PDB file of C-alpha atoms in Angstrom:
ATOM      1  CA  MET A   1       7.368  -0.171   0.135  1.00  0.00           C
ATOM      2  CA  VAL A   2       5.011  -2.506   1.968  1.00  0.00           C
ATOM      3  CA  ARG A   3       6.543  -4.957   4.409  1.00  0.00           C
ATOM      4  CA  GLN A   4       5.268  -8.494   3.966  1.00  0.00           C
ATOM      5  CA  PRO A   5       3.939 -10.237   7.081  1.00  0.00           C
ATOM      6  CA  LEU A   6       6.308 -12.708   8.673  1.00  0.00           C
ATOM      7  CA  THR A   7       5.767 -16.362   7.876  1.00  0.00           C
ATOM      8  CA  ALA A   8       5.122 -18.921  10.588  1.00  0.00           C
ATOM      9  CA  GLU A   9       8.691 -20.175  10.083  1.00  0.00           C
ATOM     10  CA  GLN A  10      10.126 -16.677  10.568  1.00  0.00           C
ATOM     11  CA  ILE A  11       8.100 -16.196  13.735  1.00  0.00           C
ATOM     12  CA  ALA A  12       9.300 -19.569  15.066  1.00  0.00           C
ATOM     13  CA  ALA A  13      12.903 -18.623  14.208  1.00  0.00           C
ATOM     14  CA  GLY A  14      12.511 -15.368  16.109  1.00  0.00           C
ATOM     15  CA  GLN A  15      11.155 -17.229  19.118  1.00  0.00           C
ATOM     16  CA  ARG A  16      14.155 -19.598  19.023  1.00  0.00           C
ATOM     17  CA  LEU A  17      16.460 -16.576  18.829  1.00  0.00           C
ATOM     18  CA  GLY A  18      14.774 -15.035  21.872  1.00  0.00           C
ATOM     19  CA  VAL A  19      15.144 -18.223  23.891  1.00  0.00           C
ATOM     20  CA  ALA A  20      18.803 -18.516  22.872  1.00  0.00           C
ATOM     21  CA  LEU A  21      19.544 -14.907  23.839  1.00  0.00           C
ATOM     22  CA  ARG A  22      17.867 -15.339  27.224  1.00  0.00           C
ATOM     23  CA  ALA A  23      19.913 -18.512  27.826  1.00  0.00           C
ATOM     24  CA  ALA A  24      23.135 -16.777  26.763  1.00  0.00           C
ATOM     25  CA  ARG A  25      22.362 -13.890  29.121  1.00  0.00           C
ATOM     26  CA  ALA A  26      22.470 -16.434  31.977  1.00  0.00           C
ATOM     27  CA  GLY A  27      22.990 -14.578  35.274  1.00  0.00           C
ATOM     28  CA  ARG A  28      23.382 -11.118  33.755  1.00  0.00           C
ATOM     29  CA  SER A  29      20.489  -8.714  34.126  1.00  0.00           C
ATOM     30  CA  LEU A  30      18.363  -7.804  31.160  1.00  0.00           C
ATOM     31  CA  VAL A  31      19.134  -4.111  31.723  1.00  0.00           C
ATOM     32  CA  GLU A  32      22.890  -4.724  31.864  1.00  0.00           C
ATOM     33  CA  VAL A  33      22.912  -6.648  28.581  1.00  0.00           C
ATOM     34  CA  ALA A  34      20.563  -4.227  26.822  1.00  0.00           C
ATOM     35  CA  LEU A  35      22.680  -1.223  27.761  1.00  0.00           C
ATOM     36  CA  ALA A  36      25.885  -3.041  26.740  1.00  0.00           C
ATOM     37  CA  ALA A  37      24.279  -3.751  23.359  1.00  0.00           C
ATOM     38  CA  GLY A  38      23.056  -0.175  22.968  1.00  0.00           C
ATOM     39  CA  ILE A  39      19.376  -1.068  22.923  1.00  0.00           C
ATOM     40  CA  SER A  40      16.550  -0.403  25.328  1.00  0.00           C
ATOM     41  CA  PRO A  41      15.703  -2.999  27.948  1.00  0.00           C
ATOM     42  CA  GLU A  42      12.158  -3.094  26.524  1.00  0.00           C
ATOM     43  CA  THR A  43      13.524  -4.033  23.092  1.00  0.00           C
ATOM     44  CA  LEU A  44      15.550  -6.881  24.582  1.00  0.00           C
ATOM     45  CA  ARG A  45      12.523  -7.980  26.619  1.00  0.00           C
ATOM     46  CA  LYS A  46      10.428  -8.116  23.425  1.00  0.00           C
ATOM     47  CA  ILE A  47      13.104 -10.061  21.542  1.00  0.00           C
ATOM     48  CA  GLU A  48      13.526 -12.591  24.349  1.00  0.00           C
ATOM     49  CA  ALA A  49       9.747 -13.024  24.667  1.00  0.00           C
ATOM     50  CA  GLY A  50       9.340 -13.557  20.920  1.00  0.00           C
ATOM     51  CA  ARG A  51       7.183 -10.433  20.539  1.00  0.00           C
ATOM     52  CA  LEU A  52       9.840  -8.936  18.235  1.00  0.00           C
ATOM     53  CA  PRO A  53      10.636 -12.004  16.132  1.00  0.00           C
ATOM     54  CA  ALA A  54      12.690 -10.243  13.450  1.00  0.00           C
ATOM     55  CA  PRO A  55      15.062  -7.788  15.147  1.00  0.00           C
ATOM     56  CA  ALA A  56      17.306  -5.626  12.989  1.00  0.00           C
ATOM     57  CA  PHE A  57      20.607  -7.185  11.965  1.00  0.00           C
ATOM     58  CA  GLY A  58      22.555  -4.477  13.780  1.00  0.00           C
ATOM     59  CA  THR A  59      20.667  -5.266  16.973  1.00  0.00           C
ATOM     60  CA  VAL A  60      21.566  -8.948  16.701  1.00  0.00           C
ATOM     61  CA  VAL A  61      25.213  -8.046  16.033  1.00  0.00           C
ATOM     62  CA  CYS A  62      25.334  -5.813  19.124  1.00  0.00           C
ATOM     63  CA  LEU A  63      23.680  -8.488  21.273  1.00  0.00           C
ATOM     64  CA  SER A  64      26.153 -11.038  19.954  1.00  0.00           C
ATOM     65  CA  GLN A  65      29.033  -8.845  21.091  1.00  0.00           C
ATOM     66  CA  ALA A  66      27.456  -7.929  24.446  1.00  0.00           C
ATOM     67  CA  LEU A  67      26.821 -11.596  25.236  1.00  0.00           C
ATOM     68  CA  ASP A  68      30.114 -12.854  23.774  1.00  0.00           C
ATOM     69  CA  VAL A  69      28.224 -15.274  21.545  1.00  0.00           C
ATOM     70  CA  PRO A  70      29.516 -15.697  17.990  1.00  0.00           C
ATOM     71  CA  LEU A  71      27.145 -14.223  15.429  1.00  0.00           C
ATOM     72  CA  SER A  72      27.344 -17.484  13.503  1.00  0.00           C
ATOM     73  CA  ASP A  73      25.876 -19.307  16.533  1.00  0.00           C
ATOM     74  CA  LEU A  74      22.894 -16.942  16.543  1.00  0.00           C
ATOM     75  CA  ALA A  75      22.509 -17.451  12.794  1.00  0.00           C
ATOM     76  CA  ASP A  76      22.449 -21.218  13.373  1.00  0.00           C
ATOM     77  CA  VAL A  77      19.665 -20.766  15.928  1.00  0.00           C
ATOM     78  CA  TRP A  78      17.681 -18.726  13.417  1.00  0.00           C
ATOM     79  CA  LEU A  79      18.192 -21.333  10.692  1.00  0.00           C
ATOM     80  CA  THR A  80      17.819 -24.480  12.786  1.00  0.00           C
ATOM     81  CA  ASP A  81      16.610 -25.550  16.197  1.00  0.00           C
ATOM     82  CA  MET A  82      20.054 -25.553  17.848  1.00  0.00           C
ATOM     83  CA  PRO A  83      20.563 -24.000  21.302  1.00  0.00           C
ATOM     84  CA  VAL A  84      23.358 -21.482  21.809  1.00  0.00           C
ATOM     85  CA  ARG A  85      25.991 -22.432  24.311  1.00  0.00           C
ATOM     86  CA  GLN A  86      25.967 -20.310  27.427  1.00  0.00           C
ATOM     87  CA  ALA A  87      28.453 -17.433  27.648  1.00  0.00           C
ATOM     88  CA  SER A  88      31.313 -18.116  30.023  1.00  0.00           C
TER      89      SER A  88
END
């Protein structure tokens, strides 16, 4: 199976997701959140920087839980240009 290249829209959605995750992380360290989500800090760094614009669904689910951000909010960011509210 050959994976199709991401479209410009998918890349932009991934960049929005990265920005939203960084904002939701707020004062927490990247390492703390990555370890809580069960991913490497480098993976989270790539997602937040937009260099990994289409992370695996399971990764997004784990980040959602680690950041206490509803998965539906992250889906909205992917689908539209809405910011995620900051975790409290």
